[in-house]
XYZ file of C-alpha atoms in Angstrom:
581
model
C 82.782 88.471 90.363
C 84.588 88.158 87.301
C 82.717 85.318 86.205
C 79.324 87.703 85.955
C 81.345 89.889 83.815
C 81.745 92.213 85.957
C 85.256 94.626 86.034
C 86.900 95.285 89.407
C 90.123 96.380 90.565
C 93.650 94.783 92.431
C 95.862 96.562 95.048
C 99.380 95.121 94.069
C 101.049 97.482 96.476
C 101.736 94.621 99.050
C 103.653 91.748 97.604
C 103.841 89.735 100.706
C 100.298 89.708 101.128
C 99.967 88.452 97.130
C 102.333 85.955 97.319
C 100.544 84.389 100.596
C 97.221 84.753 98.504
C 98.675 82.934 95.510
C 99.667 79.975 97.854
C 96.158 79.746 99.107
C 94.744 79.899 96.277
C 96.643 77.708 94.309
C 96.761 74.914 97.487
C 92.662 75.631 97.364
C 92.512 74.659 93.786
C 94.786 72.059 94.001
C 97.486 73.611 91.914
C 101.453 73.161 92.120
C 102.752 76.206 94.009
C 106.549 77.196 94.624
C 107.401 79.642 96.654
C 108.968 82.919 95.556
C 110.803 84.052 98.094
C 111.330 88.146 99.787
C 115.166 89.110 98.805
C 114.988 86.665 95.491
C 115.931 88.069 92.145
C 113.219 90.934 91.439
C 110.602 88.978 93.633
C 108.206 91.935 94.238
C 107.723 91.977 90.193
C 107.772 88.088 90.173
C 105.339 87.583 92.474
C 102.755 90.118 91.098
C 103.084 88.617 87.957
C 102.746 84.675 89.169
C 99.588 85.706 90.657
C 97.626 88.135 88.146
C 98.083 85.075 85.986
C 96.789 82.445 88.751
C 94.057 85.002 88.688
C 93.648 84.924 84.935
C 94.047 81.154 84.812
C 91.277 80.391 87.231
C 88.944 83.298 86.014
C 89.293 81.794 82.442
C 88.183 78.646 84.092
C 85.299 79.602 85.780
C 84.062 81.282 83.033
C 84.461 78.765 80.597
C 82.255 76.474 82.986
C 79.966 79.163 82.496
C 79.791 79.355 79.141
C 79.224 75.643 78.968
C 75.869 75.407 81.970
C 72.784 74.898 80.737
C 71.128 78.415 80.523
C 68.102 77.391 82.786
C 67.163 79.567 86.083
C 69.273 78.263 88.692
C 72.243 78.132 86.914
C 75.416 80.622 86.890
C 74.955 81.923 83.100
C 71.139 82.692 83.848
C 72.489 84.516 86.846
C 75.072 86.132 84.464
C 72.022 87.554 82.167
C 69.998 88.068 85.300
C 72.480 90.687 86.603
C 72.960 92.518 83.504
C 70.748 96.168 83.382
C 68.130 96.501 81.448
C 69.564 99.034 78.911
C 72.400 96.270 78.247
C 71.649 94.707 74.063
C 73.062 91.081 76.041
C 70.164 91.440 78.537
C 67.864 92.426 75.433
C 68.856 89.429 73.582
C 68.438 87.117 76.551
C 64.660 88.571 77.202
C 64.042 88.277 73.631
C 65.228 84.325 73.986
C 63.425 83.294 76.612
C 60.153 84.576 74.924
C 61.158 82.839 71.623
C 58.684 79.956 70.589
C 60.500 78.427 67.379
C 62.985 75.723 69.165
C 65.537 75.969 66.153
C 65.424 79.939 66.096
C 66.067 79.982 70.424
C 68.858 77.404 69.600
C 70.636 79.598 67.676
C 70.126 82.778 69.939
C 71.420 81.171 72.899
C 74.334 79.863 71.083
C 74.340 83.609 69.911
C 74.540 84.380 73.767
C 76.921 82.158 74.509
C 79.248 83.621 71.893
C 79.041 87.269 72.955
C 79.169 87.016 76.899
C 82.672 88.025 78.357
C 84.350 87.732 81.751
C 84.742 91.115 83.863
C 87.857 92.624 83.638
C 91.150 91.833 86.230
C 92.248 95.614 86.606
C 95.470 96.816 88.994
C 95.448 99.683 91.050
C 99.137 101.224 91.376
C 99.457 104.355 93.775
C 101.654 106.341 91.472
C 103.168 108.220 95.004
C 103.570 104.926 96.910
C 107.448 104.277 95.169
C 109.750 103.519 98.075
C 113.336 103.001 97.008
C 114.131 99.259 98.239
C 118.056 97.882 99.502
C 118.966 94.280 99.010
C 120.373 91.994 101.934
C 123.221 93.304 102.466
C 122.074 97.217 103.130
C 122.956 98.124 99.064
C 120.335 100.526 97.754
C 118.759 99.031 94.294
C 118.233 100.501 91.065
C 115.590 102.611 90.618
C 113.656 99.856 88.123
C 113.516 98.275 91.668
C 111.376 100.911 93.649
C 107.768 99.300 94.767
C 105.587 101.136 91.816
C 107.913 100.319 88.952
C 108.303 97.034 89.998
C 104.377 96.754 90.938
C 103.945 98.320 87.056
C 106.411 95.351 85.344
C 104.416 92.836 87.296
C 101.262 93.975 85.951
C 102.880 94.599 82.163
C 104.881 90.878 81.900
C 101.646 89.166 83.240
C 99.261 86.961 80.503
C 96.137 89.779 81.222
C 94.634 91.813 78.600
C 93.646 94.376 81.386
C 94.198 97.912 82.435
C 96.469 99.387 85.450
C 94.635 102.062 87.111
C 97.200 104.711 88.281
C 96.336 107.451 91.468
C 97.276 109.424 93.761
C 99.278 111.710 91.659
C 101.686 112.053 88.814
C 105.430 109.984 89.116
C 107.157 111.165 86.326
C 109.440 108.107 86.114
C 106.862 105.536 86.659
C 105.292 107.274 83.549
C 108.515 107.254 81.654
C 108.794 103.429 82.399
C 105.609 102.049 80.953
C 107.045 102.804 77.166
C 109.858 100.417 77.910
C 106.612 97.514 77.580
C 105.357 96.589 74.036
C 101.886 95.789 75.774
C 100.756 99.538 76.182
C 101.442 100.358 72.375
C 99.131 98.801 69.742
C 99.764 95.836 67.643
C 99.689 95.548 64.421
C 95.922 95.311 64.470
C 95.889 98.527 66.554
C 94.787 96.686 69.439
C 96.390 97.236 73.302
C 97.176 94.049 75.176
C 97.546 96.739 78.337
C 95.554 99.624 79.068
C 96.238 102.906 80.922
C 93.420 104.285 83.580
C 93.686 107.371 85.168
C 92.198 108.500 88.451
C 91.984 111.827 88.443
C 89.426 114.540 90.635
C 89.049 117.404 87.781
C 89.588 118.293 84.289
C 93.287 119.997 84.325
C 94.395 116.878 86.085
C 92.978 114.784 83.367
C 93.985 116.680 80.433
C 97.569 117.382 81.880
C 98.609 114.094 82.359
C 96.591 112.571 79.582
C 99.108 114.851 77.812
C 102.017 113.904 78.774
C 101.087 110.210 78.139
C 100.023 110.724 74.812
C 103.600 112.382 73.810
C 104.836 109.563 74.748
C 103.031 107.439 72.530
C 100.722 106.126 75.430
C 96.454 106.049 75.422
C 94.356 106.860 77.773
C 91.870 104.545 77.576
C 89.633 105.896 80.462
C 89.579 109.037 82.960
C 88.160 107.550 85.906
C 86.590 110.714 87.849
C 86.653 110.309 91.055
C 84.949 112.297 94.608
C 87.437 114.468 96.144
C 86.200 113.533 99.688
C 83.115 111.268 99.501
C 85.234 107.999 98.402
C 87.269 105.645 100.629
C 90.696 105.275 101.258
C 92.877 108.377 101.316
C 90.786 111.623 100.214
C 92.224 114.266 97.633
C 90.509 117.438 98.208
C 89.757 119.740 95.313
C 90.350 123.176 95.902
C 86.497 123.296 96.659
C 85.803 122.174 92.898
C 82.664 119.981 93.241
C 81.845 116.793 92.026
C 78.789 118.369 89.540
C 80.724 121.321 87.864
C 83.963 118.704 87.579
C 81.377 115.868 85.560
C 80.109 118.837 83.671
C 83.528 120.243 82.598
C 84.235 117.014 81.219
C 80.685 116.363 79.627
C 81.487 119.882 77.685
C 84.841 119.261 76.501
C 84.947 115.375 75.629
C 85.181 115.647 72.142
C 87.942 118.027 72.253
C 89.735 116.259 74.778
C 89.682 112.973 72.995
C 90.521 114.610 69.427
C 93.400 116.071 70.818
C 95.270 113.111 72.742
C 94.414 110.844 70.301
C 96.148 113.375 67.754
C 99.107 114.136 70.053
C 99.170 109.946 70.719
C 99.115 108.864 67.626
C 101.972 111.659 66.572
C 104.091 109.694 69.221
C 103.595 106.187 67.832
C 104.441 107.489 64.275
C 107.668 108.813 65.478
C 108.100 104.718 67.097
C 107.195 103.248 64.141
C 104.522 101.395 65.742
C 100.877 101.162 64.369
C 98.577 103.753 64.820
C 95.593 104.133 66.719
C 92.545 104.006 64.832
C 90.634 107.790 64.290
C 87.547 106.053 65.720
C 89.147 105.049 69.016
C 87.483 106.896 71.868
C 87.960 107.290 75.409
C 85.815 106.657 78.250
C 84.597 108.959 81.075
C 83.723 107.012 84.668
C 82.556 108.390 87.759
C 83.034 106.775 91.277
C 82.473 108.218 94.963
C 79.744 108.491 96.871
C 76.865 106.545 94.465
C 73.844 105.278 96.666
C 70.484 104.628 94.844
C 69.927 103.427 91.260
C 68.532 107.087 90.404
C 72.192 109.050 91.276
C 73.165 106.196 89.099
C 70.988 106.393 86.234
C 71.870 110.267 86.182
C 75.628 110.181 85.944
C 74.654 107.782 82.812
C 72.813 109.513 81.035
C 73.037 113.652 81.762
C 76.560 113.215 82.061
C 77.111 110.491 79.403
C 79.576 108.802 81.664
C 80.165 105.128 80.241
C 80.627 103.732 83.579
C 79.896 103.975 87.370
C 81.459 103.194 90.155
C 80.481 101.178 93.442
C 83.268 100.715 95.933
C 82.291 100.617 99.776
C 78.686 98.943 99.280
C 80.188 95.701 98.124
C 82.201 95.569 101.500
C 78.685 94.492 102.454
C 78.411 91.759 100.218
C 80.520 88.494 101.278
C 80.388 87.126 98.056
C 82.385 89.952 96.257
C 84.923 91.343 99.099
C 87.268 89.522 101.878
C 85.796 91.309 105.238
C 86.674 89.445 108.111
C 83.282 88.717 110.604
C 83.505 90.586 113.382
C 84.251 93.375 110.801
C 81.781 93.000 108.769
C 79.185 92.802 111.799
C 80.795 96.102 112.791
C 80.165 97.526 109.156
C 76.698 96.409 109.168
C 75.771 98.247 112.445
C 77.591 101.440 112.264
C 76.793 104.827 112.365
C 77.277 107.706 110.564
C 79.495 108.977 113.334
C 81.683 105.860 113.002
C 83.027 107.039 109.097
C 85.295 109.819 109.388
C 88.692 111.488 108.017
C 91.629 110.908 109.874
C 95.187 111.693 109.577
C 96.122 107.994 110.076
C 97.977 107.540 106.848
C 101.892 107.453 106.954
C 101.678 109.309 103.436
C 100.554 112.475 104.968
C 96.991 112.750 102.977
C 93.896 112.624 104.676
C 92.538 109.045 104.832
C 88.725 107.642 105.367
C 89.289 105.716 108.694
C 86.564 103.790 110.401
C 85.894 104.273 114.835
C 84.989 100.771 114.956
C 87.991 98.943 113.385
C 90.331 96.617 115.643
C 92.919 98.795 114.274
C 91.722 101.963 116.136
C 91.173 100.271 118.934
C 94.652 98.726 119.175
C 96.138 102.747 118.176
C 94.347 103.829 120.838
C 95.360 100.843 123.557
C 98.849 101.459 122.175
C 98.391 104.847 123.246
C 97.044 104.364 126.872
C 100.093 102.434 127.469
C 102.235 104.891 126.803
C 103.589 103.110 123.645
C 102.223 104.466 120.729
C 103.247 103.670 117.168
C 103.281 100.106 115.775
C 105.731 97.908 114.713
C 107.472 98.351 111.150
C 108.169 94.787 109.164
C 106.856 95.879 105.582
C 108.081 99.457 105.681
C 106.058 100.100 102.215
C 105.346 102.965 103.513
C 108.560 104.353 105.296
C 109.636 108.122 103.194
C 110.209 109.905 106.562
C 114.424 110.748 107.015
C 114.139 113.291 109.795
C 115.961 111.398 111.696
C 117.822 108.213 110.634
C 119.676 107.799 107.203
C 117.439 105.226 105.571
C 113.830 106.218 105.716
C 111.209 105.117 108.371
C 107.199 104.743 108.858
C 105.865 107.902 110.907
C 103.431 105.236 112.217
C 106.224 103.253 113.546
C 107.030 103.348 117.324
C 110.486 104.358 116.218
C 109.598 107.437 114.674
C 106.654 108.335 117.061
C 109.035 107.689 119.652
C 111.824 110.288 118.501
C 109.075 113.021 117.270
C 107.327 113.028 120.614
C 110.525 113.825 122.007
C 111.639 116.296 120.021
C 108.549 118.380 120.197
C 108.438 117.897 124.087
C 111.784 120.459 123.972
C 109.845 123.049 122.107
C 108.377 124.568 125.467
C 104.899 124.594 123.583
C 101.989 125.255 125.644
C 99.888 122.528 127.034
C 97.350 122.887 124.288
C 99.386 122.861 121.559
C 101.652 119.716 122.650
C 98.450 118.060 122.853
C 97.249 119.237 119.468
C 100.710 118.358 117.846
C 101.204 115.001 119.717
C 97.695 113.453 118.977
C 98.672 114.550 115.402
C 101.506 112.663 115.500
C 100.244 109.782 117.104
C 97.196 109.192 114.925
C 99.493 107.496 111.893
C 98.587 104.106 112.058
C 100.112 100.945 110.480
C 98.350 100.428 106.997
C 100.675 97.745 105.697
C 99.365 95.412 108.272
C 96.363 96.357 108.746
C 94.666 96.925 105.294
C 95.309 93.539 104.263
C 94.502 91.392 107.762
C 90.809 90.843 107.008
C 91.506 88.655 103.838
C 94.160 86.686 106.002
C 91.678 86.124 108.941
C 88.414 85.338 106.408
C 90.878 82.626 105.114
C 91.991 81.221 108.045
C 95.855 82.418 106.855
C 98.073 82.483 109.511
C 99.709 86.455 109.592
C 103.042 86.494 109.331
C 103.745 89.167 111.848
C 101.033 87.738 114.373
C 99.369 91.121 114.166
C 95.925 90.638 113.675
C 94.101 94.418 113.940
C 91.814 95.069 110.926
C 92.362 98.318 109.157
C 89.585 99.164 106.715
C 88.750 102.401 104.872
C 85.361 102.178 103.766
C 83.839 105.942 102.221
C 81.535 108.028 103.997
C 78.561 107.162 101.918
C 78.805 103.508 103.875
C 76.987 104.883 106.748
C 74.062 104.614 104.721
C 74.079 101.251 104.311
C 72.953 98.676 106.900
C 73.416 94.819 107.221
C 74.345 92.492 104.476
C 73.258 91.492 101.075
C 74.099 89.304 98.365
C 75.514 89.923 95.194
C 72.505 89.816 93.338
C 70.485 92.049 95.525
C 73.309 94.873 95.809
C 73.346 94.548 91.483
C 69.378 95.274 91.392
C 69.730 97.826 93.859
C 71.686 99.636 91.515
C 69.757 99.067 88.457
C 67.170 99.985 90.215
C 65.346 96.508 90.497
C 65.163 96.177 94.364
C 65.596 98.305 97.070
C 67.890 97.324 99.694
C 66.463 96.739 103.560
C 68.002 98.573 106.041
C 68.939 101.913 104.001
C 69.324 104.814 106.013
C 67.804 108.175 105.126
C 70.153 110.251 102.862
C 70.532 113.798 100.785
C 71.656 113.480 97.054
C 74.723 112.386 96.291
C 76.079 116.032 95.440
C 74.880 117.438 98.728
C 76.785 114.667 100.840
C 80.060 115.728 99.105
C 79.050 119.319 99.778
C 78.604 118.733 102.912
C 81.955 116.842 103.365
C 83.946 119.914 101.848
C 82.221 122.552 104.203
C 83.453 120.514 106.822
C 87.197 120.291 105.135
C 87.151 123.851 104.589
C 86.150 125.150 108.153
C 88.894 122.671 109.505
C 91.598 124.936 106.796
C 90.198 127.854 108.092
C 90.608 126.904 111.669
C 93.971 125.490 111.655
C 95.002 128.987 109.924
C 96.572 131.704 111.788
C 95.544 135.232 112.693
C 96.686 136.519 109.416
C 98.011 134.409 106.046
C 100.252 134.671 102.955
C 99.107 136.045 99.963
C 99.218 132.036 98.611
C 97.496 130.447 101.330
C 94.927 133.567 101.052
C 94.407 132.763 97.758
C 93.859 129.370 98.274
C 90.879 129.712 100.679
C 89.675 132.410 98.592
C 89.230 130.500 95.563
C 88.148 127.179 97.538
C 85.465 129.623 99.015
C 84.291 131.216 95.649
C 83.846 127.316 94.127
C 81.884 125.992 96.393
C 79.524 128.679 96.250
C 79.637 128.490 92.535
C 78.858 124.706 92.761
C 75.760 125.277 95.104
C 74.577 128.013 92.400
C 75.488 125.139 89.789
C 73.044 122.733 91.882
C 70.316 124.908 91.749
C 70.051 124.746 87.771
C 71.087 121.645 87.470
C 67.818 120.268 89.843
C 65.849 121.495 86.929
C 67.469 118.005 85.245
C 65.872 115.513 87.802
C 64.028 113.321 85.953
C 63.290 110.368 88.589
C 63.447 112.518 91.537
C 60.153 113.778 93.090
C 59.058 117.328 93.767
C 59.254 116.697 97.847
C 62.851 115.091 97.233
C 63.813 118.592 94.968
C 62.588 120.549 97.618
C 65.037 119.013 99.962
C 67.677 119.431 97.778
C 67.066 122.820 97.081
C 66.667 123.596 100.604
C 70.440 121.725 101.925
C 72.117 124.122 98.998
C 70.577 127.216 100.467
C 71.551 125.820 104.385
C 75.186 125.281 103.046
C 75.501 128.524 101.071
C 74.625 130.602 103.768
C 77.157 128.665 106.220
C 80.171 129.085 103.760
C 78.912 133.017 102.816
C 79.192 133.982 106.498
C 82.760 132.437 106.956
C 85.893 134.765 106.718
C 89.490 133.936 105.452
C 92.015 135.884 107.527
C 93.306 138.657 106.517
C 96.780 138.862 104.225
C 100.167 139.152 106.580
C 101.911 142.152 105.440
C 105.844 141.727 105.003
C 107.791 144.299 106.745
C 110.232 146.423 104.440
């Protein structure tokens, strides 16, 4: 999709998985390819650097054939103009073109076109957590430059993009330390950055907090990328019942501020470098992803929250043009049900994780299970931290480890219930390694290496509204508003889906609680009680603000709030454990 100019986002977590997609595409393209090998000099870094510039080299070249068509319907730069919103000054330009009469003055404005088009961006995604320590072939633990997210972050930083990394799931102090060893993320001496820092973050005191200790360090924050606490895919970071609406607003309020001060506190660190500084106009942006579903959610976030950008993830799994879903996958993604989507405990990481009923994956978990061998396999181990019981760590979703922690908790003379409870907890960890990348490998007829060939996907919640599949350009109009999509189920705002996700999340707290709590965990579901209620009272003045939405569909929304306010008011947090003298 770059080629349409259109920004989207890399997983370089698993290196074997890039390296086999470098060979194919380089053998597809009819490019020399060598091999870099597992257990060769810093070959995770390597090999995520060979390929972000394959990617590069061959997004350069299919724009540049772009650039070059004939800008005629039928073409890919008409299609290029054709995609662009309506608000864009490009798509302005191109309307004002085609009306032009004067042959010498249209000459000019579609060489003026040509000119200012620009390919979408190649972006990284590095899970900030996901750092496993790696040992070389003879059992020798590495240094710690080695570990999978500093090496995935050196890949990204010696690699020919002018791109950002997007960092998540939480703060690594050392992988944060390690980005000012690369001239990239600093400006040159035109105050420009070659590499570009994105943070994911789900509220304001994450944002500001880490944009802080960035900035110290010399390092800008180039864009906060706000993202759904529940209603997203992949694993799920739960606020502590902060909503998606008072979060956007929080950040609406204090922009200004927020950029002032980094840029200050930035700029103060690149002084004390000697590099060049940032220029006083430089500004950051504010993005919003999870849980986006009709062109008038999007227009919103635009404009009342002034967001620069939005966010479309688990739609485009529907589109064959823009993802890799394998077919019997995507068949099963196009005919699901709501009750398909749901949050699972399947990640090794321990954080909750969007899983989907239908996925080969589950089934072969659950098979696993019915033969009395549950767990999977462990080859990639990119996700082994667990060292309860063997010296170097292991995957809780390997048979291994399911193996030994089944048996341990069998000796705990726990009551039928609770065994169950425990051991279906322990059993639902599921292998992600192989399974999140096996749908590319099968939709490109790449043999897997492991001969394991479940699916894994993790598509958000907001999927189940979606049915069947569309092409790239109707899924863009859909979101500009230029089309409506067949098949779309019926759905409550945006805002009210997340709500209704975290009611869920919280009654699940409040049932695995015991009869009585700390004073910390009471405080917790105190607090996570008190902001959702002050998020539905934040809903109902902010429906005032509804500019595309009808009276009926107001109504409705009104309505859900004062349904889900009156379910969380009636629900009680245990009383406080007193501690014996």
């Amino acid at each position: 999709v770059a080629r349409f100019g259109i920004d989207s986002v890399v997983s370089i977590i698993e290196d074997e998985l890039v390296e086999e997609m470098r060979c194919h595409h380089s053998q597809t393209n009819g490019i020399d390819y060598t091999e870099i090998k597992s257990g060769s000099p810093d070959a995770r870094a390597r090999r995520i650097t060979s390929y972000l510039n394959l990617l590069n080299f061959l997004v350069n070249e299919q724009f540049d054939e772009i650039r070059n068509e004939k800008l005629e319907e039928g073409t890919n730069l008409y299609r290029y103009f054709e995609l662009l919103p309506e608000s864009s000054t490009l798509k302005v330009s191109f309307l004002s073109m085609l009306k032009e009469q004067d042959p010498v003055t249209r000459r000019n404005q579609e060489r003026q076109l040509r000119k200012d088009i620009r390919a979408g961006s190649i972006d990284v995604n590095i899970m900030a957590k996901a750092d496993r320590l790696n040992y070389n072939s003879e059992g020798e633990l590495l240094s710690r430059e080695y570990s999978d997210a500093l090496s995935a972050l050196r890949g990204f930083a010696l690699s020919d993009l002018n791109a950002s990394v997007v960092l998540s799931a939480g703060y690594n102090p050392l992988l944060y330390t390690y980005i000012e060893t690369f001239n990239d993320f600093f400006p040159d001496e035109n105050g420009l950055l070659r590499k570009m820092i994105i943070l994911k973050v789900s509220d304001y005191r994450s944002a500001i907090t880490q944009g802080k200790i960035l900035a110290k360090k010399g390092i800008w924050v180039s864009e906060f990328r706000i993202e759904s606490g529940l209603n997203c895919g992949g694993h799920a970071f739960a606020t502590e019942g902060k909503l998606m609406g008072p979060i956007l607003e929080e950040f609406k309020n204090n922009r200004e501020e927020l950029n002032n001060e980094l840029l200050k506190m930035c700029n103060q660190g690149l002084s004390a470098k000697g590099v060049t500084l940032l220029s006083e106009q430089t500004k950051l942006k504010i993005t919003v992803q999870g849980g986006i579903g009709t062109s008038e959610e999007n227009f919103f976030l635009l404009n009342y929250y002034n967001a620069d950008a939005t966010g479309w993830g688990s739609p485009f799994l529907l589109v064959p043009e823009a993802t890799n879903v394998d077919e019997p996958t995507l068949e099963a993604l196009a005919t699901a049900t709501k009750e398909d989507y749901y949050l699972s405990y399947s990640s090794p990481l321990g954080i909750p994780f969007h899983s989907f009923r239908k996925s080969s994956s589950e089934q072969q978990r659950l098979a696993r299970i019915e033969k009395g061998r549950p767990g999977s396999p462990c080859y990639k181990k990119y996700l082994s931290t667990n060292t309860e019981f063997t010296e170097q760590p292991i995957c809780t979703a390997s048979r291994e480890y399911q193996n030994l922690k089944l048996k341990e908790i069998s000796k705990l003379n726990l009551s039928p219930e609770k065994l169950q409870k425990q051991s279906e907890k322990i059993m639902a960890k599921d292998c992600l390694c192989e399974g999140l990348g096996e749908s590319v490998r099968l939709k490109n007829d790449i043999e897997s290496s492991h001969k394991l060939t479940a699916v894994a996907i993790c598509p958000g919640p907001n999927l189940a509204y979606f049915s069947g599949t569309y092409s790239l350009k109707e899924m863009v109009d859909h979101i500009y508003g230029r089309f409506k999509l067949p098949g779309l189920k019926k759905r409550s705002n945006m805002f009210v889906n997340e709500l209704n996700l975290y009611v869920d999340y919280f009654k699940n707290e409040l049932d695995d609680c015991p009869e009585k709590v700390n004073k910390l965990q009471s405080r917790h579901l105190q607090n996570f009680k008190s902001n959702l209620l002050e998020g539905i009272e934040y809903y109902r003045q902010l429906s005032a603000s509804f500019q595309l939405e009808t009276k009926t569909y107001i109504d409705n929304f009104l309505n859900e709030l004062n349904i889900f306010r009156d379910q969380i008011s009636v629900l009680l947090v245990p009383e406080v454990q007193e501690i014996e003298a």
